[in-house]
CSV table of C-alpha atoms and ligand atoms in Angstrom, one decimal:
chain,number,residue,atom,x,y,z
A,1299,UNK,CA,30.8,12.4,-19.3
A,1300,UNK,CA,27.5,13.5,-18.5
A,1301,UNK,CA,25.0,10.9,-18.1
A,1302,UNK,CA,22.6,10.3,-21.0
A,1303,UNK,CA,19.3,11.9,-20.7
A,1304,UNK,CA,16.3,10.4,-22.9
A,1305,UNK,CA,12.8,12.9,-23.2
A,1306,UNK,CA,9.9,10.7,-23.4
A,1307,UNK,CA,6.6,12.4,-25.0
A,1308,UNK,CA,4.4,14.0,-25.8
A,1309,UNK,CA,1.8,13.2,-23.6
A,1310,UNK,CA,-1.9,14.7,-24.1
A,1311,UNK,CA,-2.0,15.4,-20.7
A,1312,UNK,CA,0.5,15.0,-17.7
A,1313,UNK,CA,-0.7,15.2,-13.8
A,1314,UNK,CA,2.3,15.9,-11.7
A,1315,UNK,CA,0.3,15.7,-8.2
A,1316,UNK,CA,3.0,18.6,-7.4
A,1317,UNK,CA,2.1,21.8,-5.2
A,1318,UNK,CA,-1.0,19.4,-3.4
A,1319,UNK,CA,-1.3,19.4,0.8
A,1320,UNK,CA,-0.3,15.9,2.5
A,1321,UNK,CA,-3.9,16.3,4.2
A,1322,UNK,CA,-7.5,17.4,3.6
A,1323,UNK,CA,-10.2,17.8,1.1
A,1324,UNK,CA,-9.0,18.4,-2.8
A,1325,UNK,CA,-10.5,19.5,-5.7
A,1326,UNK,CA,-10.2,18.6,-8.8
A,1327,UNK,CA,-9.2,21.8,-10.0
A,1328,UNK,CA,-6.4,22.3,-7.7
A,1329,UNK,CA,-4.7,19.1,-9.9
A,1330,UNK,CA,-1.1,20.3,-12.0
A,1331,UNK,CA,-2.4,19.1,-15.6
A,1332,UNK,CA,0.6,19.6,-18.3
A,1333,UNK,CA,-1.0,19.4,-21.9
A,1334,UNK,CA,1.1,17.9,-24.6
A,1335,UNK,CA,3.8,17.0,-21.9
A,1336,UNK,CA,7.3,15.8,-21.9
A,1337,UNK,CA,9.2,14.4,-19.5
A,1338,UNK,CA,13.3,14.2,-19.2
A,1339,UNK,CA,14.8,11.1,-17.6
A,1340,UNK,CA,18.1,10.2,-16.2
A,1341,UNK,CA,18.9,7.0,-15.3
A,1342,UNK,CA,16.4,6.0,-12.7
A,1343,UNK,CA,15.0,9.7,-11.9
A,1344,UNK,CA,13.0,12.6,-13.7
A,1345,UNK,CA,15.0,15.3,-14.2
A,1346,UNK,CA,12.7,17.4,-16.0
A,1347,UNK,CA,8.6,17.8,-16.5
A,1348,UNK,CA,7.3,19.9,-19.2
A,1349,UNK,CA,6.3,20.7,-22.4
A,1350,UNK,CA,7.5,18.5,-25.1
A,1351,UNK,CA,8.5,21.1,-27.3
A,1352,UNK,CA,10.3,23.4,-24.8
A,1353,UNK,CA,12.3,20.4,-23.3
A,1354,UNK,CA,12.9,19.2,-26.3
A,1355,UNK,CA,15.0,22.9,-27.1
A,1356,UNK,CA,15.8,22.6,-23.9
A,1357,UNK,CA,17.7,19.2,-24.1
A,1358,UNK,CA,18.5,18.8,-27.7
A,1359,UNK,CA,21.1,15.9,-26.6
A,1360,UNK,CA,18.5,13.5,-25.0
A,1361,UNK,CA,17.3,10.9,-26.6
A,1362,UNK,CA,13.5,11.1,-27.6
A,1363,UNK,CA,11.4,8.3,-27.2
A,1364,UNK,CA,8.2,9.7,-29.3
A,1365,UNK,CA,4.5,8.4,-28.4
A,1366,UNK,CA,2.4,8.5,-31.6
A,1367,UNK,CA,-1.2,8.5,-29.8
A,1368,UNK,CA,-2.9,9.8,-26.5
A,1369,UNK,CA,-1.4,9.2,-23.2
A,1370,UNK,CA,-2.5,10.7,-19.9
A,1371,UNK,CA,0.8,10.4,-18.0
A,1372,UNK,CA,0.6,10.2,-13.8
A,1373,UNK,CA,2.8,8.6,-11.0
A,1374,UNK,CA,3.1,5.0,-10.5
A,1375,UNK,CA,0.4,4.2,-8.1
A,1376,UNK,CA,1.8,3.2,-4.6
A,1377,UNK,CA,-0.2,0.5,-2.4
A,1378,UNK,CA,1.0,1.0,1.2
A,1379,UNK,CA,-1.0,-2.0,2.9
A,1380,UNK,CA,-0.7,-5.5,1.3
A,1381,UNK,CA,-0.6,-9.5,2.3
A,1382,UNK,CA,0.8,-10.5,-1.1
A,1383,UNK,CA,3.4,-13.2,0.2
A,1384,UNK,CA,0.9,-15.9,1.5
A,1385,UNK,CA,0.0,-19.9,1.0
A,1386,UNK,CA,-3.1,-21.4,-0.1
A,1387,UNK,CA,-6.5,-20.1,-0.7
A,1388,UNK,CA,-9.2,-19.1,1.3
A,1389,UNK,CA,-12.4,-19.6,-1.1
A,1390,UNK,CA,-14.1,-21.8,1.9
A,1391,UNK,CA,-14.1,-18.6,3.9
A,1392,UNK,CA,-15.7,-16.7,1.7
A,1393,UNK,CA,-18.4,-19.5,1.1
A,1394,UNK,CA,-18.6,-19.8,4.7
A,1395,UNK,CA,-18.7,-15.8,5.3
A,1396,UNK,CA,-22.2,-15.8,2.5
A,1397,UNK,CA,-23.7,-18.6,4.1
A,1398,UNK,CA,-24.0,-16.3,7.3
A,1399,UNK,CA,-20.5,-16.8,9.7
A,1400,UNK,CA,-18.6,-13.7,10.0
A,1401,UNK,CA,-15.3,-12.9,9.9
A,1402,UNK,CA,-14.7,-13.1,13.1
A,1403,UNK,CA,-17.0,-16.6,13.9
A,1404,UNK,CA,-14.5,-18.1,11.4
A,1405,UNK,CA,-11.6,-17.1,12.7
A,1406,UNK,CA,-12.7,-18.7,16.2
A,1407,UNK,CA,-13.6,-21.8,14.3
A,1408,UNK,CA,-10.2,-22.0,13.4
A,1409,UNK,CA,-10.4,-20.6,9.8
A,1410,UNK,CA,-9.0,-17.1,9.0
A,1411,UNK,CA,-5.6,-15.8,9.2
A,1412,UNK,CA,-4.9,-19.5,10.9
A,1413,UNK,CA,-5.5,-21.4,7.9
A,1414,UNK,CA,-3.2,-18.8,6.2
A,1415,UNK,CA,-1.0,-19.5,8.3
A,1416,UNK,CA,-0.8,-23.3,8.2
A,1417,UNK,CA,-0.4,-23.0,4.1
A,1418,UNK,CA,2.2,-20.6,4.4
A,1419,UNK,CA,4.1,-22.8,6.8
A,1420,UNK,CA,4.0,-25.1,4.1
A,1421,UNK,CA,6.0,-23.7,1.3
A,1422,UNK,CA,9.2,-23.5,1.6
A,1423,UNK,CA,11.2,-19.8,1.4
A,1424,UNK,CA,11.7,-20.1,-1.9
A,1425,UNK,CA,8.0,-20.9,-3.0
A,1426,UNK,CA,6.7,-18.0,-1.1
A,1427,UNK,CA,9.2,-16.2,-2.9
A,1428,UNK,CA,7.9,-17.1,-6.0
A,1429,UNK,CA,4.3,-17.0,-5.3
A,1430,UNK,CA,5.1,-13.1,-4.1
A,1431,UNK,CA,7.0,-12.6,-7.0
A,1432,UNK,CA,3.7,-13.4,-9.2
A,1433,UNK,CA,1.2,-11.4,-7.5
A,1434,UNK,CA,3.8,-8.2,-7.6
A,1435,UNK,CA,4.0,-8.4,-11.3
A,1436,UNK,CA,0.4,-8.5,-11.6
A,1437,UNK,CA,0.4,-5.6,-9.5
A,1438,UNK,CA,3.2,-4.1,-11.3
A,1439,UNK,CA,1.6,-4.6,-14.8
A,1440,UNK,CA,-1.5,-2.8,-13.3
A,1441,UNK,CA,0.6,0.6,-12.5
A,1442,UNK,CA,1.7,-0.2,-8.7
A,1443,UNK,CA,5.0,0.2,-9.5
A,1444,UNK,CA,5.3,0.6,-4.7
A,1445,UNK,CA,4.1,-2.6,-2.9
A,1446,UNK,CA,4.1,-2.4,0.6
A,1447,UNK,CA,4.2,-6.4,1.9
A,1448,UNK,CA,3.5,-7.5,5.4
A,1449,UNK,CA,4.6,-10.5,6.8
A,1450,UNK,CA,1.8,-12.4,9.6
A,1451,UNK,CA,1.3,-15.6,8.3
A,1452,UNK,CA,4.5,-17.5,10.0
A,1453,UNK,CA,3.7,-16.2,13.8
A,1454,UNK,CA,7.0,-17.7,15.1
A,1455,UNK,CA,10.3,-16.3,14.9
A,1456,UNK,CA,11.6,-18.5,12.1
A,1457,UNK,CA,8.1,-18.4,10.3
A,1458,UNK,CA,8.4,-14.7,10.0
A,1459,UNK,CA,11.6,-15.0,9.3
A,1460,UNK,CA,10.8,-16.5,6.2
A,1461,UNK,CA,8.5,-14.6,5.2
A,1462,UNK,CA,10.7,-11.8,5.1
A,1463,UNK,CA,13.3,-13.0,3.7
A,1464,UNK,CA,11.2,-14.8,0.9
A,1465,UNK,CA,9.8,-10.8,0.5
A,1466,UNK,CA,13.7,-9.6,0.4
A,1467,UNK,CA,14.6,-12.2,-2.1
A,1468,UNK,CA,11.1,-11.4,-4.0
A,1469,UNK,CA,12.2,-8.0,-4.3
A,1470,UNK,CA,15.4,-8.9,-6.6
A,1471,UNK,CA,13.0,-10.5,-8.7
A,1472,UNK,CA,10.6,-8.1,-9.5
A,1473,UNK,CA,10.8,-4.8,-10.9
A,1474,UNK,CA,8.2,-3.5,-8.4
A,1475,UNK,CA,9.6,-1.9,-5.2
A,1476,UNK,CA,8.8,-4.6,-2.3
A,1477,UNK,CA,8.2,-2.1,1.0
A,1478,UNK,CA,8.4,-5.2,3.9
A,1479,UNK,CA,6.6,-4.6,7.2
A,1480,UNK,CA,6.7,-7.0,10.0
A,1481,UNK,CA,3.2,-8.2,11.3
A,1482,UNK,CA,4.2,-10.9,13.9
A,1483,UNK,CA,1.3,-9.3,15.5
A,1484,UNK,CA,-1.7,-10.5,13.4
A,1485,UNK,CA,-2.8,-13.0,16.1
A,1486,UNK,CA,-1.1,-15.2,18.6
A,1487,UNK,CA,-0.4,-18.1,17.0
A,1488,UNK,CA,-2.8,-21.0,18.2
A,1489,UNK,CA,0.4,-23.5,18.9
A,1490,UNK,CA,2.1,-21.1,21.3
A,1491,UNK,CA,1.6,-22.4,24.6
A,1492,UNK,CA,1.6,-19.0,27.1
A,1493,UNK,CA,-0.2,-15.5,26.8
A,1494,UNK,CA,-0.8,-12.3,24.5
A,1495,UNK,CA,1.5,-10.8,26.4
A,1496,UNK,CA,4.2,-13.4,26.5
A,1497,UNK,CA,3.9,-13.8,22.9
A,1498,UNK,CA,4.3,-10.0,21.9
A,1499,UNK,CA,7.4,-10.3,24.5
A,1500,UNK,CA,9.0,-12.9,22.4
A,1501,UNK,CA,9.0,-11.5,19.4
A,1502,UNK,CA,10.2,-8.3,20.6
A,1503,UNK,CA,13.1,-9.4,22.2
A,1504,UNK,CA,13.9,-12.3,19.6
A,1505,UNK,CA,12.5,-11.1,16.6
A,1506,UNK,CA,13.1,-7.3,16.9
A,1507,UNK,CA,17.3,-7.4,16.4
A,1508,UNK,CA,17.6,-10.1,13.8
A,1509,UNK,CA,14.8,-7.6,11.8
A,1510,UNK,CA,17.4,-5.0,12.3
A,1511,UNK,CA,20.1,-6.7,12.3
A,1512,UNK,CA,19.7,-8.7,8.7
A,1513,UNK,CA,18.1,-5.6,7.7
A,1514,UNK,CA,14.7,-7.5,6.7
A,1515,UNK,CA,11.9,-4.5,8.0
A,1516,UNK,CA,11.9,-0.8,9.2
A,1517,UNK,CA,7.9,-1.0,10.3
A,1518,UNK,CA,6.3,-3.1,12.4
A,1519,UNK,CA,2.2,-3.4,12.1
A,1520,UNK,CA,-0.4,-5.4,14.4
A,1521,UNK,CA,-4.0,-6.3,14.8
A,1522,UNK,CA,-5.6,-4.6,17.0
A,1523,UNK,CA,-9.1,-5.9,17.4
A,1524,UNK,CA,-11.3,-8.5,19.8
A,1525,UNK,CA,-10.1,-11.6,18.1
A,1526,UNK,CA,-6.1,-10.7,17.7
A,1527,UNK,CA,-4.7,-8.0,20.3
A,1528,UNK,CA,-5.9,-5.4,22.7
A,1529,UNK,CA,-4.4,-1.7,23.4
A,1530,UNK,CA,-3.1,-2.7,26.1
A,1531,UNK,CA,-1.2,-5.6,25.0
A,1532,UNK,CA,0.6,-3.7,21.8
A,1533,UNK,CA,1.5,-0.7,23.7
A,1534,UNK,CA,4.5,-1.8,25.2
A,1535,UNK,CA,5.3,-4.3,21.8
A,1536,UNK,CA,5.4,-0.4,20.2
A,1537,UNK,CA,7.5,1.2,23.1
A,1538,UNK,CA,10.1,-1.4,22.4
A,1539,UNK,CA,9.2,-1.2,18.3
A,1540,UNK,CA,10.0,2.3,18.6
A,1541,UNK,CA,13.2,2.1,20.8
A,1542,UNK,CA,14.8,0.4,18.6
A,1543,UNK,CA,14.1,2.7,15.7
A,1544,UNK,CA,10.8,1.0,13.9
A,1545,UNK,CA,8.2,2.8,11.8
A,1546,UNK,CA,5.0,2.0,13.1
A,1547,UNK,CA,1.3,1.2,11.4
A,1548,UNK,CA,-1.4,-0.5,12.7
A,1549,UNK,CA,-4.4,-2.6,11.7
A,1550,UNK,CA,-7.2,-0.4,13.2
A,1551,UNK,CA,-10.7,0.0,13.8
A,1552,UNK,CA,-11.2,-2.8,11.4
A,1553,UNK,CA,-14.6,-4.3,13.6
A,1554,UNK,CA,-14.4,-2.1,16.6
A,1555,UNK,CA,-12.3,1.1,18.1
A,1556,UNK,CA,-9.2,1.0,20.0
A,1557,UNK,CA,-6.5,1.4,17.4
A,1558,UNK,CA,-6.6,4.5,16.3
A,1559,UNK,CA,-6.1,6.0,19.3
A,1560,UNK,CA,-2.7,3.5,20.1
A,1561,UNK,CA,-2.0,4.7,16.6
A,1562,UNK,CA,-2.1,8.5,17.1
A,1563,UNK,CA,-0.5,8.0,20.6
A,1564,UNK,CA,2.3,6.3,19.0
A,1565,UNK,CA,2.4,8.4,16.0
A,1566,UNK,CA,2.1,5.4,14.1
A,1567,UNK,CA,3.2,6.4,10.0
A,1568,UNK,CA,-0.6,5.1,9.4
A,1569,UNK,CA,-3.6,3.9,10.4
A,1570,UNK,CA,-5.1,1.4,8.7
A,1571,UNK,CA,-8.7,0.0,8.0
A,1572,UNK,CA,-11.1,2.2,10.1
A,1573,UNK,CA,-14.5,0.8,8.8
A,1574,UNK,CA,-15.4,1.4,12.6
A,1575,UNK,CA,-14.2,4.5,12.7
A,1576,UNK,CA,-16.6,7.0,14.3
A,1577,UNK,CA,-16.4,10.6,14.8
A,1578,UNK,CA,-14.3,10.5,17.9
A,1579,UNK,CA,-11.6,8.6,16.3
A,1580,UNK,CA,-11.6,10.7,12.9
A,1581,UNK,CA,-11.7,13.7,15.0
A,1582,UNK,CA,-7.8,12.5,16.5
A,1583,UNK,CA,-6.7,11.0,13.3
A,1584,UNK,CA,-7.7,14.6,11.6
A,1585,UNK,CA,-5.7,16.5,14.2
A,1586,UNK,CA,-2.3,14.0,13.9
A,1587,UNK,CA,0.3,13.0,11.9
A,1588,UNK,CA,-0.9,9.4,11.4
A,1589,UNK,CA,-2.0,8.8,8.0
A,1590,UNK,CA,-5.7,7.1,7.5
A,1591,UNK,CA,-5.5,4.5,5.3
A,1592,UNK,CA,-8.9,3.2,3.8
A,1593,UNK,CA,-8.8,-0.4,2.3
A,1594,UNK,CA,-12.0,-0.6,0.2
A,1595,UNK,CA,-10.9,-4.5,-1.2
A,1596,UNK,CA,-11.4,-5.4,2.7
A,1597,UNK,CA,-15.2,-3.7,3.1
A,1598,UNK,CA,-16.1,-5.0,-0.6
A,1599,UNK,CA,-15.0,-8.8,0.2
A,1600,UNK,CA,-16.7,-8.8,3.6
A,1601,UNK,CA,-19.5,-6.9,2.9
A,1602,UNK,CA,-19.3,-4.6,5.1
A,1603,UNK,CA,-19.0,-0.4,5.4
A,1604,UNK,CA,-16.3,1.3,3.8
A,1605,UNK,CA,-13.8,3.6,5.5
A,1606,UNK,CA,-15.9,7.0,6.1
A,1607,UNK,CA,-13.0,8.4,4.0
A,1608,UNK,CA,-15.2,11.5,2.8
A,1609,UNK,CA,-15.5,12.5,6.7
A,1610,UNK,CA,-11.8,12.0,7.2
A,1611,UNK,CA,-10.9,14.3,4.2
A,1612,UNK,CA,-13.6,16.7,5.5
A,1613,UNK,CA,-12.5,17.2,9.2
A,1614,UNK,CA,-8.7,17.6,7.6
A,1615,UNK,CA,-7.1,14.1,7.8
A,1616,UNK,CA,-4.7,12.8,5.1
A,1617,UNK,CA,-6.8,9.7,3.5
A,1618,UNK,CA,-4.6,7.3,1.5
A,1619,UNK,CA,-6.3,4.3,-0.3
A,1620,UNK,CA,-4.5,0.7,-0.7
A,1621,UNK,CA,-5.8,-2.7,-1.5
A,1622,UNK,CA,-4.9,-4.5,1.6
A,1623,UNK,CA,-4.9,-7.9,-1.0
A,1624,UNK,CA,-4.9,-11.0,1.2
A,1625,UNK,CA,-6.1,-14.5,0.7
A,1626,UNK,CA,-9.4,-13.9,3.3
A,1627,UNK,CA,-10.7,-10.3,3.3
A,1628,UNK,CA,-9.6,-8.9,0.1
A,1629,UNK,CA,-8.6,-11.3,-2.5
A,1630,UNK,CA,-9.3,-9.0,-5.5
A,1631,UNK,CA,-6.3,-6.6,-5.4
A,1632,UNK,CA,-7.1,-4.4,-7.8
A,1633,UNK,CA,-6.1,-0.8,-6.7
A,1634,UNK,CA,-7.7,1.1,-9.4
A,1635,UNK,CA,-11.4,-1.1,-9.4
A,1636,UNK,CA,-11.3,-0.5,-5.4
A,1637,UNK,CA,-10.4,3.1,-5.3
A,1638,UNK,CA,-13.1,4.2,-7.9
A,1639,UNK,CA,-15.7,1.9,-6.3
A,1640,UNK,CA,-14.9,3.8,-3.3
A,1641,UNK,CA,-15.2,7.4,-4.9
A,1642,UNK,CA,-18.7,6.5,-5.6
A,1643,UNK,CA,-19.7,5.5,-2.4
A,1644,UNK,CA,-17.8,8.3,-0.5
A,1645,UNK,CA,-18.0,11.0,-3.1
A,1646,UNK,CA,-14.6,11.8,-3.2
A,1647,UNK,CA,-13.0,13.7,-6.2
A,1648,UNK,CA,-10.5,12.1,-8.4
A,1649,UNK,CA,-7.7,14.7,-7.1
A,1650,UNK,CA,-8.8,13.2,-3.7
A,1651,UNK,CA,-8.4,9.4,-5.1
A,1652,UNK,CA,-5.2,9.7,-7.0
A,1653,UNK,CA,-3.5,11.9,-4.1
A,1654,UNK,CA,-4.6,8.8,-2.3
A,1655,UNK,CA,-2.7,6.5,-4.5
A,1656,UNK,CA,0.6,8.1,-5.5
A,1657,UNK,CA,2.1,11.1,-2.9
A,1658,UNK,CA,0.2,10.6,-0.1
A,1659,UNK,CA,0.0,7.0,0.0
A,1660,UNK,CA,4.7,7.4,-0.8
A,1661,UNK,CA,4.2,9.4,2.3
A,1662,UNK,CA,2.6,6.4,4.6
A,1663,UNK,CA,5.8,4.7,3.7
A,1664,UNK,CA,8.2,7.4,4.9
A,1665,UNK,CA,9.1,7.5,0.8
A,1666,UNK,CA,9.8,10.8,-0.1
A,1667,UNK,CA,11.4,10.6,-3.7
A,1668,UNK,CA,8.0,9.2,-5.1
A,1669,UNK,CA,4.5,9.5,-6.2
A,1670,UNK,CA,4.8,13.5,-8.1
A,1671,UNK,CA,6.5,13.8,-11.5
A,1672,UNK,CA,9.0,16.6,-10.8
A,1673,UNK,CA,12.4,16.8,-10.7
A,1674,UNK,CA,14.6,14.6,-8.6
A,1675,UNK,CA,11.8,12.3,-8.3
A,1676,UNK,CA,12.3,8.6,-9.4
A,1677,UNK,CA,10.9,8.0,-13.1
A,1678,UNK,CA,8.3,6.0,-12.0
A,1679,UNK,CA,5.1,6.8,-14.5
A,1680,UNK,CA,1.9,5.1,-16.1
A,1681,UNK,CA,0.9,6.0,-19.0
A,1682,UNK,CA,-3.1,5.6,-19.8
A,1683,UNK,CA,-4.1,5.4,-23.5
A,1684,UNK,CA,-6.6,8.0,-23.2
A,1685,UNK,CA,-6.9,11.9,-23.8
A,1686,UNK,CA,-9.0,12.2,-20.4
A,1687,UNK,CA,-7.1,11.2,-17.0
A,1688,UNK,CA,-11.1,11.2,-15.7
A,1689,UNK,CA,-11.6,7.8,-17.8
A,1690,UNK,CA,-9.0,5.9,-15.4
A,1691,UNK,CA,-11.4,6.2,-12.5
A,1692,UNK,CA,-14.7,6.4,-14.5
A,1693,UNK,CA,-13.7,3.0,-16.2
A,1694,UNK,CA,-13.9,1.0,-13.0
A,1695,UNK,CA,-10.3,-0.2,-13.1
A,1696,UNK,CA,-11.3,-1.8,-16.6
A,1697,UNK,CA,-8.3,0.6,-18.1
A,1698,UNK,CA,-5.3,-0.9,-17.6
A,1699,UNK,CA,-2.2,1.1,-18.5
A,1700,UNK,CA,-0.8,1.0,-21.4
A,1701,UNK,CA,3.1,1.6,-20.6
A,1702,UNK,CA,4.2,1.2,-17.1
A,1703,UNK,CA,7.4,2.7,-16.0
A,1704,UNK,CA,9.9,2.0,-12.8
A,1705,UNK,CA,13.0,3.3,-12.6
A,1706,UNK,CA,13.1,5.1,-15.8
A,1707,UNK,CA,12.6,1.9,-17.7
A,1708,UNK,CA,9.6,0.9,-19.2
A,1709,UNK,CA,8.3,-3.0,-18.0
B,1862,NIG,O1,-6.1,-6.5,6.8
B,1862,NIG,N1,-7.5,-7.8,9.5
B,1862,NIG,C1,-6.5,-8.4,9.6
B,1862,NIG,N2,-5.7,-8.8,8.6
B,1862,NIG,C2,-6.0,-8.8,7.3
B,1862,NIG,C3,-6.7,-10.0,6.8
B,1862,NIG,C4,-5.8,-11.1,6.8
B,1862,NIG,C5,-6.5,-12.4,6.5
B,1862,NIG,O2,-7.8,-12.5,6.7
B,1862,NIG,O3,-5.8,-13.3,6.1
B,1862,NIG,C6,-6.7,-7.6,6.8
B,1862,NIG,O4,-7.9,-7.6,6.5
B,1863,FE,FE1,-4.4,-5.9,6.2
């Protein structure tokens, strides 16, 4: 029996993000806009875009599930760089960081990622779950129907271990898609008694198989910065990462320049952060394969520049935007607020924004069958009540959607 097929419509306008380049500059004019739009789902995937009308003569057996007022339809967004699956709070950070400290004073005060750490060592796996849980449906009800989520916050083997598995098991809960990444290397942990070096050696050899073996991460991340690691140190952490099969990423260029360049030598899926960025390391990022991926929450909560993410475009690179939500640098996570507040600093077009949340940001995860509506695609969709998909960026993430979509079912 052939599977049952359901048309959902019609939608005043529909933006597939089909027929776009993986890198460089876009215009808004280059964007696939469907008007009074259909789309035909199967199970989980789309197995037709269109016009209403014409899929509807098309399919006369599907099932129609009929919108009565304006909907601008578009990919579920994806955020490829998130700290969602954490402990505590870090609000004396941030009063801390306005009083004058920086980032980096507090962490060698002891604060930062360490007091993270600490709280998340105290919930149990099942309370992180939980906690993770809550902030992906938040997500999820905001259109991220893709959440990346990095471990860091254990910085021991059976620490991080719990952290992924609480992310495994938060995944069953949640309709969202939990991507996990394994970021034993945020910093070394302040109770291990030995070496950068030593530490980055024993997670390698004793965290590395179990992550393969229990099947709990395919990417492995670090800090690379004054305060966490140096080049040097993660270079051979990535040899052995990518020996035994890892996707890389890496915390870049966040306060000074280094990890781009272990990034593009690595051919690292992404590079992430680059608020130090100068033309040098845009220049290699442009010419490779590694993804830049510009976390405007992190520049707006510590006040400083944003990812020069109109350059990056310019000079050819593939620019992806993501929220990089975390208890200390970015506690807002909102994807849609961040990404417009960075348009208007950066003066990038909506095409470039929206490429930057759905296809090209699927791509930083090595996820192929999402972020364009088109055939064969998963059915993951927002729908925007609004006739104009401009009004989703202009509005400051103040529009939330209306219908969100995963899977082809609506949440
Ligand atoms: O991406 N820069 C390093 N890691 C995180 C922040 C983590 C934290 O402050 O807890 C980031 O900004
Ligand atoms: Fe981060």
């Amino acid at each position: 029996m052939e599977k049952a097929l359901r048309l959902i419509g019609p939608f005043r306008q529909l933006l597939t993000l089909d027929h776009l380049p993986l890198k460089g500059a876009l215009k808004d004019e280059q964007l696939e806009i469907i008007n009074e739009a259909g789309l035909i789902i199967q199970e989980e995937k789309i197995l037709a875009v269109g016009k209403f009308i014409a899929l509807k003569s098309t399919y006369p057996q599907a099932e129609v599930y009929k919108l009565e007022t304006d909907f601008v339809a578009l990919p579920g967004w994806v955020d490829c760089h998130t700290h969602i699956c954490f402990g505590g709070s870090r609000a004396r950070d941030f009063a801390m960081r306005n009083a004058g400290k920086s980032y980096l004073e507090i962490a060698e005060a002891g604060g930062g990622i360490w007091e993270t750490v600490t709280q998340t060592r105290n919930l149990s796996q099942n309370e992180l779950a939980e906690k993770t849980t809550e902030n992906a449906n938040r997500h999820l009800s905001e259109g991220v129907t893709t959440i990346e989520v990095k471990s860091g916050y254990g910085l021991n083997v059976a620490e991080e271990l719990k952290m992924l598995r609480a992310i495994e098991e938060a995944n069953t809960r949640t309709c969202a898609d939990l991507i996990p990444t394994c970021l034993a290397a945020h910093m070394k942990p302040r109770d291990f008694q030995g070496t950068n070096e030593e530490y980055l050696e024993m997670i390698s050899k004793q965290l590395f198989p179990i992550l393969k073996s229990e099947n709990l991460s395919n990417r492995i991340d670090s800090f690379i910065e004054k305060s966490a690691f140096s080049p040097e140190e993660i270079k051979p952490y990535y040899q052995k990462a990518q020996k035994l099969g890892f996707d890389l990423t890496v915390h870049a260029d966040q306060f000074s320049t280094g990890g781009s360049k272990v990034a593009v030598q690595y051919r690292a899926k992404s590079a992430d952060h680059l608020e130090a960025s100068a033309d040098h390391e845009i220049e290699l990022l442009a010419k490779s394969n590694t993804i830049a991926v510009a976390l405007p929450g992190a520049s707006i909560g510590l006040g400083v520049p944003f990812t020069p993410a109109r350059k990056i475009l310019n000079r050819g690179g593939a620019l992806v935007i993501a929220t990089d939500w975390n208890p200390g640098s970015a506690p807002m996570g909102d994807l849609v607020a961040q990404a417009s507040i960075l348009a208007t600093y950066e003066k990038l077009s909506t095409a470039e924004v929206l490429a930057g949340m759905t296809y090209r940001a699927a791509a930083a995860l090595n996820l192929p069958d999402r972020g364009v509506l088109k055939s064969g695609m998963l059915a993951d969709f927002n729908l925007f009540s609004t006739d104009n998909y401009q009004e989703i960026l202009y509005q400051q993430g103040k529009l939330k959607p209306a219908q969100v979509w995963k899977n082809g079912h609506k949440i």
